[in-house]
């Protein structure tokens, strides 16, 4: 008798290829727009957003395509055998850590730029941004190196295929310490940092909005064209756009990650008797739905930028029109003019 596949397996089998198909081109387009176009953002912010596009592409390639799509569309994934079984978590956790902490660092950089003028000139520079981005990518993958000894490939006689499982010869303390550290790094530390910095930034903006109107002189028709009297409104406009971008990116990250964070903490503190593939347990369904939402973070940023940043949206529309024009010209057959016989 053929057992019916659970709807969660069917959903994931369809969802992850669609997510990769949408997300990878979106991140490439985002990177190219920030690289080739002027989106009226500071150079340091532009570098962070470009780095986030690269890290998100790494998440989609390493986790979504090479791990999950292969898992749901092949009888025996290639990473079930060595050396891929050991290398898999190095790249998956490394890319996920980089994507997560780039959001945290971008939040911190925008907090310093908006709230502290004294530190802005020293820390919110393109040079510091490049150093921070490079350090995050390197450290994120270095912290994932211990996972090389966490997994081992074993042949499951009951299933009749190779599987990648936790190394039973490794110390229990090592495995639990590794799981606990990754949970802390990915799901516990980023949340309070982002929430605290966003709260302080919004509080600062609220205070400034109450102070600035009282300090601004009234603008009469005779002085309406005076540049100096328009400085404060211009600064407020730029600061408002920066805050909208910051809050949109960071809070979307938190909202899409919170379900996975909670379920992963529960799963990793539960006993080994919990059967992870048993979808009769609501916790397993919630955990996989949380994973789907969390990985959506790697595919949505282009749409967030287009919705909140006018200049990015204009550049995206321009690039789309140019791309369509090139495609149209390449698909249009060339007209061959032949001379009529006399």
Coordinates of C-alpha atoms in Angstrom, one line a residue:
X1 CA 0.0 0.0 0.0
X2 CA 1.4 3.4 -1.0
X3 CA 1.4 5.9 1.8
X4 CA 0.2 9.4 1.0
X5 CA 2.8 12.1 1.3
X6 CA 2.2 14.7 4.0
X7 CA 1.1 18.1 2.7
X8 CA 4.2 19.7 4.4
X9 CA 6.5 17.6 2.2
X10 CA 4.6 18.6 -0.9
X11 CA 4.6 22.2 0.1
X12 CA 8.4 22.3 0.6
X13 CA 9.0 20.3 -2.5
X14 CA 7.3 23.1 -4.5
X15 CA 8.2 26.1 -2.3
X16 CA 12.0 25.9 -2.3
X17 CA 12.6 25.7 -6.0
X18 CA 10.2 28.7 -6.5
X19 CA 12.0 30.6 -3.7
X20 CA 15.4 30.0 -5.4
X21 CA 14.0 30.9 -8.8
X22 CA 12.7 34.3 -7.5
X23 CA 15.4 35.1 -5.0
X24 CA 18.7 34.5 -6.8
X25 CA 17.9 36.7 -9.8
X26 CA 16.5 39.4 -7.5
X27 CA 19.7 39.5 -5.5
X28 CA 21.9 39.6 -8.6
X29 CA 19.7 42.5 -9.9
X30 CA 20.0 44.3 -6.6
X31 CA 23.7 44.0 -6.5
X32 CA 24.1 45.3 -10.1
X33 CA 21.8 48.3 -9.4
X34 CA 23.7 49.3 -6.3
X35 CA 27.0 48.7 -8.1
X36 CA 26.3 50.5 -11.4
X37 CA 23.6 53.1 -10.4
X38 CA 23.4 56.0 -8.0
X39 CA 20.5 55.3 -5.6
X40 CA 21.1 58.4 -3.4
X41 CA 22.5 56.4 -0.5
X42 CA 25.7 56.8 1.4
X43 CA 28.7 54.8 0.1
X44 CA 28.8 52.8 3.3
X45 CA 25.1 51.9 3.2
X46 CA 25.5 50.9 -0.5
X47 CA 28.4 48.5 0.4
X48 CA 26.3 46.9 3.2
X49 CA 23.3 46.4 0.9
X50 CA 25.5 44.9 -1.8
X51 CA 27.1 42.6 0.7
X52 CA 23.7 41.5 2.0
X53 CA 22.7 40.6 -1.6
X54 CA 25.9 38.5 -1.9
X55 CA 25.3 36.8 1.5
X56 CA 21.6 36.2 0.7
X57 CA 22.6 34.6 -2.6
X58 CA 24.9 32.3 -0.7
X59 CA 22.0 31.3 1.6
X60 CA 19.8 30.5 -1.4
X61 CA 22.5 28.5 -3.2
X62 CA 24.0 26.6 -0.2
X63 CA 20.8 26.0 1.9
X64 CA 17.9 26.3 -0.4
X65 CA 19.2 24.8 -3.6
X66 CA 22.1 22.4 -2.6
X67 CA 20.5 21.2 0.6
X68 CA 16.7 21.5 0.6
X69 CA 15.9 21.3 -3.1
X70 CA 18.3 18.3 -3.5
X71 CA 16.8 16.7 -0.4
X72 CA 13.2 16.9 -1.6
X73 CA 13.9 16.0 -5.2
X74 CA 16.4 13.1 -5.0
X75 CA 16.3 9.7 -3.3
X76 CA 19.8 10.1 -1.9
X77 CA 21.3 13.6 -1.7
X78 CA 24.9 13.9 -2.8
X79 CA 25.8 15.5 0.6
X80 CA 24.8 12.2 2.3
X81 CA 28.2 10.9 1.5
X82 CA 31.7 12.1 2.5
X83 CA 33.3 14.5 2.1
X84 CA 30.1 16.6 1.4
X85 CA 28.4 15.4 4.6
X86 CA 31.1 17.1 6.7
X87 CA 31.4 20.2 4.4
X88 CA 27.7 20.8 4.1
X89 CA 27.2 22.6 7.5
X90 CA 30.4 24.6 7.0
X91 CA 28.9 26.4 4.1
X92 CA 25.2 26.4 5.2
X93 CA 26.0 27.9 8.7
X94 CA 28.7 30.1 7.3
X95 CA 26.4 31.7 4.8
X96 CA 23.5 32.0 7.2
X97 CA 25.7 33.6 9.9
X98 CA 27.0 36.1 7.4
X99 CA 23.5 37.0 6.2
X100 CA 22.3 37.4 9.8
X101 CA 25.1 39.5 11.1
X102 CA 25.3 41.8 8.1
X103 CA 21.8 42.8 9.0
X104 CA 22.9 43.4 12.6
X105 CA 25.9 45.4 11.5
X106 CA 23.9 47.4 9.0
X107 CA 21.5 48.3 11.8
X108 CA 24.4 49.3 14.0
X109 CA 26.0 51.4 11.3
X110 CA 22.8 53.3 10.6
X111 CA 22.2 53.8 14.3
X112 CA 25.6 55.5 14.6
X113 CA 25.1 57.5 11.5
X114 CA 21.7 58.8 12.6
X115 CA 22.3 59.2 16.3
X116 CA 26.0 60.1 16.9
X117 CA 27.6 62.7 14.7
X118 CA 30.9 62.4 16.4
X119 CA 31.3 58.7 15.5
X120 CA 29.7 59.0 12.1
X121 CA 32.8 60.6 10.5
X122 CA 35.1 57.9 11.9
X123 CA 33.0 54.7 11.7
X124 CA 30.4 55.2 9.0
X125 CA 32.8 55.4 6.2
X126 CA 33.3 53.2 3.1
X127 CA 36.6 52.0 4.4
X128 CA 35.1 50.9 7.7
X129 CA 32.2 49.3 5.9
X130 CA 34.5 47.2 3.7
X131 CA 36.5 46.1 6.7
X132 CA 33.4 45.2 8.7
X133 CA 31.9 43.2 5.7
X134 CA 35.1 41.3 5.1
X135 CA 35.4 40.5 8.8
X136 CA 31.8 39.2 9.0
X137 CA 32.2 36.9 6.0
X138 CA 35.5 35.5 7.4
X139 CA 34.5 35.1 11.0
X140 CA 31.1 33.7 10.1
X141 CA 32.7 30.8 8.2
X142 CA 35.4 30.3 10.8
X143 CA 32.8 29.9 13.5
X144 CA 31.2 27.2 11.3
X145 CA 34.5 25.2 11.0
X146 CA 33.8 23.0 14.1
X147 CA 30.8 21.6 12.2
X148 CA 33.3 19.7 10.1
X149 CA 33.5 17.1 12.9
X150 CA 29.8 17.2 13.9
X151 CA 28.4 15.0 11.1
X152 CA 29.3 11.7 9.6
X153 CA 28.0 9.6 6.7
X154 CA 26.3 6.3 7.6
X155 CA 24.5 3.7 5.6
X156 CA 21.0 3.2 6.8
X157 CA 20.0 -0.5 6.1
X158 CA 16.4 0.2 6.9
X159 CA 16.1 3.0 4.3
X160 CA 18.6 1.4 1.9
X161 CA 20.7 4.5 1.4
X162 CA 23.4 6.7 2.8
X163 CA 22.4 9.4 5.4
X164 CA 24.2 12.3 7.0
X165 CA 23.8 12.1 10.8
X166 CA 25.4 13.5 14.0
X167 CA 28.8 11.9 14.7
X168 CA 28.1 9.3 17.4
X169 CA 31.8 9.1 18.2
X170 CA 32.1 12.8 19.0
X171 CA 31.7 13.9 22.6
X172 CA 28.2 14.7 23.7
X173 CA 29.4 17.8 25.3
X174 CA 31.0 18.9 22.0
X175 CA 27.7 18.3 20.0
X176 CA 25.5 20.0 22.6
X177 CA 28.0 22.9 22.9
X178 CA 28.1 23.3 19.1
X179 CA 24.3 23.3 18.9
X180 CA 23.9 25.7 21.8
X181 CA 26.5 28.1 20.4
X182 CA 24.9 28.1 16.9
X183 CA 21.5 28.8 18.5
X184 CA 22.9 31.7 20.5
X185 CA 24.7 33.1 17.5
X186 CA 21.8 32.9 15.0
X187 CA 18.6 33.1 17.0
X188 CA 19.2 34.7 20.4
X189 CA 21.8 37.5 20.1
X190 CA 20.7 39.2 16.9
X191 CA 17.1 39.8 18.1
X192 CA 17.7 42.0 21.2
X193 CA 20.5 43.9 19.4
X194 CA 18.3 44.8 16.4
X195 CA 15.3 45.7 18.6
X196 CA 17.3 47.8 20.9
X197 CA 19.1 49.8 18.2
X198 CA 15.9 50.3 16.2
X199 CA 14.1 51.5 19.4
X200 CA 16.8 54.0 20.2
X201 CA 16.9 55.2 16.6
X202 CA 13.2 55.8 16.5
X203 CA 13.3 57.5 19.9
X204 CA 16.0 59.8 18.6
X205 CA 14.0 60.7 15.5
X206 CA 10.9 61.4 17.6
X207 CA 12.8 63.7 19.9
X208 CA 14.4 65.6 16.9
X209 CA 11.0 66.0 15.2
X210 CA 9.8 67.7 18.3
X211 CA 12.8 70.0 18.6
X212 CA 13.5 71.0 15.0
X213 CA 10.2 72.7 14.2
X214 CA 10.7 75.1 17.1
X215 CA 14.1 75.9 15.9
X216 CA 13.3 76.6 12.3
X217 CA 12.5 80.2 11.4
X218 CA 9.3 80.9 9.4
X219 CA 9.9 80.9 5.7
X220 CA 8.4 83.9 3.9
X221 CA 8.0 84.2 0.2
X222 CA 10.9 86.6 0.1
X223 CA 13.3 84.1 1.7
X224 CA 11.9 80.9 0.3
X225 CA 14.7 80.6 -2.2
X226 CA 17.4 81.0 0.5
X227 CA 19.5 77.8 0.5
X228 CA 20.3 77.9 4.2
X229 CA 16.7 77.9 5.3
X230 CA 16.1 74.6 3.5
X231 CA 18.9 72.7 5.2
X232 CA 16.9 71.3 8.1
X233 CA 14.0 70.1 5.9
X234 CA 16.5 68.4 3.6
X235 CA 18.3 66.7 6.4
X236 CA 15.0 65.5 7.9
X237 CA 13.9 64.1 4.5
X238 CA 17.2 62.2 4.1
X239 CA 17.1 61.0 7.6
X240 CA 13.5 59.8 7.3
X241 CA 14.4 57.8 4.2
X242 CA 17.4 56.3 6.0
X243 CA 15.2 55.3 8.9
X244 CA 12.5 53.8 6.7
X245 CA 15.1 51.7 4.9
X246 CA 16.7 50.6 8.2
X247 CA 13.5 49.7 10.0
X248 CA 12.0 48.0 6.9
X249 CA 15.0 45.7 6.4
X250 CA 15.7 44.9 10.0
X251 CA 12.1 44.5 11.2
X252 CA 11.2 42.3 8.2
X253 CA 14.2 40.2 9.1
X254 CA 13.0 39.8 12.6
X255 CA 9.3 39.1 11.7
X256 CA 10.3 36.4 9.2
X257 CA 12.8 34.8 11.6
X258 CA 10.9 34.8 14.9
X259 CA 9.0 31.6 14.3
X260 CA 12.1 29.7 13.3
X261 CA 14.0 31.2 16.3
X262 CA 11.3 30.0 18.8
X263 CA 10.8 26.6 17.3
X264 CA 14.6 25.9 17.0
X265 CA 15.1 26.8 20.6
X266 CA 12.4 24.4 21.6
X267 CA 13.7 21.6 19.4
X268 CA 17.2 22.0 20.5
X269 CA 16.3 21.8 24.2
X270 CA 14.0 18.9 23.7
X271 CA 15.1 15.3 24.3
X272 CA 16.3 12.9 21.6
X273 CA 13.0 11.1 21.7
X274 CA 11.4 13.8 19.5
X275 CA 10.9 12.4 16.0
X276 CA 11.7 15.3 13.7
X277 CA 9.9 13.9 10.6
X278 CA 6.7 13.2 12.5
X279 CA 4.3 15.8 11.1
X280 CA 1.6 14.6 13.5
X281 CA 3.3 16.9 16.0
X282 CA 2.3 20.5 15.6
X283 CA 5.9 21.5 16.6
X284 CA 7.4 19.9 13.6
X285 CA 4.9 21.6 11.2
X286 CA 5.6 25.0 12.9
X287 CA 9.4 24.4 12.7
X288 CA 9.4 23.7 9.0
X289 CA 7.0 26.6 8.3
X290 CA 9.3 28.8 10.3
X291 CA 12.3 27.6 8.2
X292 CA 10.4 28.5 5.0
X293 CA 9.6 32.0 6.3
X294 CA 13.2 32.5 7.6
X295 CA 14.7 31.6 4.3
X296 CA 12.4 34.0 2.6
X297 CA 14.5 36.7 4.1
X298 CA 17.2 35.9 1.4
X299 CA 14.8 36.7 -1.4
X300 CA 12.7 39.7 -0.4
X301 CA 15.1 42.6 0.0
X302 CA 14.9 43.8 -3.6
X303 CA 11.2 44.2 -3.2
X304 CA 11.6 46.0 0.1
X305 CA 14.0 48.5 -1.5
X306 CA 11.7 49.0 -4.4
X307 CA 8.8 49.7 -2.1
X308 CA 10.6 52.1 0.2
X309 CA 13.3 53.8 -1.9
X310 CA 12.1 56.0 -4.8
X311 CA 15.5 56.2 -6.4
X312 CA 16.1 52.4 -6.3
X313 CA 12.6 51.9 -7.8
X314 CA 13.3 54.3 -10.6
X315 CA 16.6 52.7 -11.4
X316 CA 15.0 49.2 -11.3
X317 CA 12.3 50.3 -13.8
X318 CA 15.0 51.9 -16.0
X319 CA 17.0 48.7 -16.0
X320 CA 13.9 46.6 -16.6
X321 CA 13.0 48.7 -19.6
X322 CA 16.5 48.5 -21.0
X323 CA 16.5 44.8 -20.6
X324 CA 13.1 44.4 -22.3
X325 CA 14.3 46.6 -25.2
X326 CA 17.5 44.4 -25.6
X327 CA 15.4 41.2 -25.5
X328 CA 12.9 42.7 -28.0
X329 CA 15.6 43.7 -30.4
X330 CA 17.3 40.3 -30.2
X331 CA 14.1 38.5 -30.9
X332 CA 13.0 40.7 -33.8
X333 CA 14.2 39.2 -37.1
X334 CA 16.3 41.5 -39.1
X335 CA 14.7 42.9 -42.2
X336 CA 16.5 42.0 -45.4
X337 CA 16.0 44.4 -48.2
X338 CA 16.3 42.8 -51.6
X339 CA 16.4 44.7 -54.9
X340 CA 13.6 44.1 -57.3
X341 CA 14.6 42.5 -60.6
X342 CA 14.5 45.0 -63.5

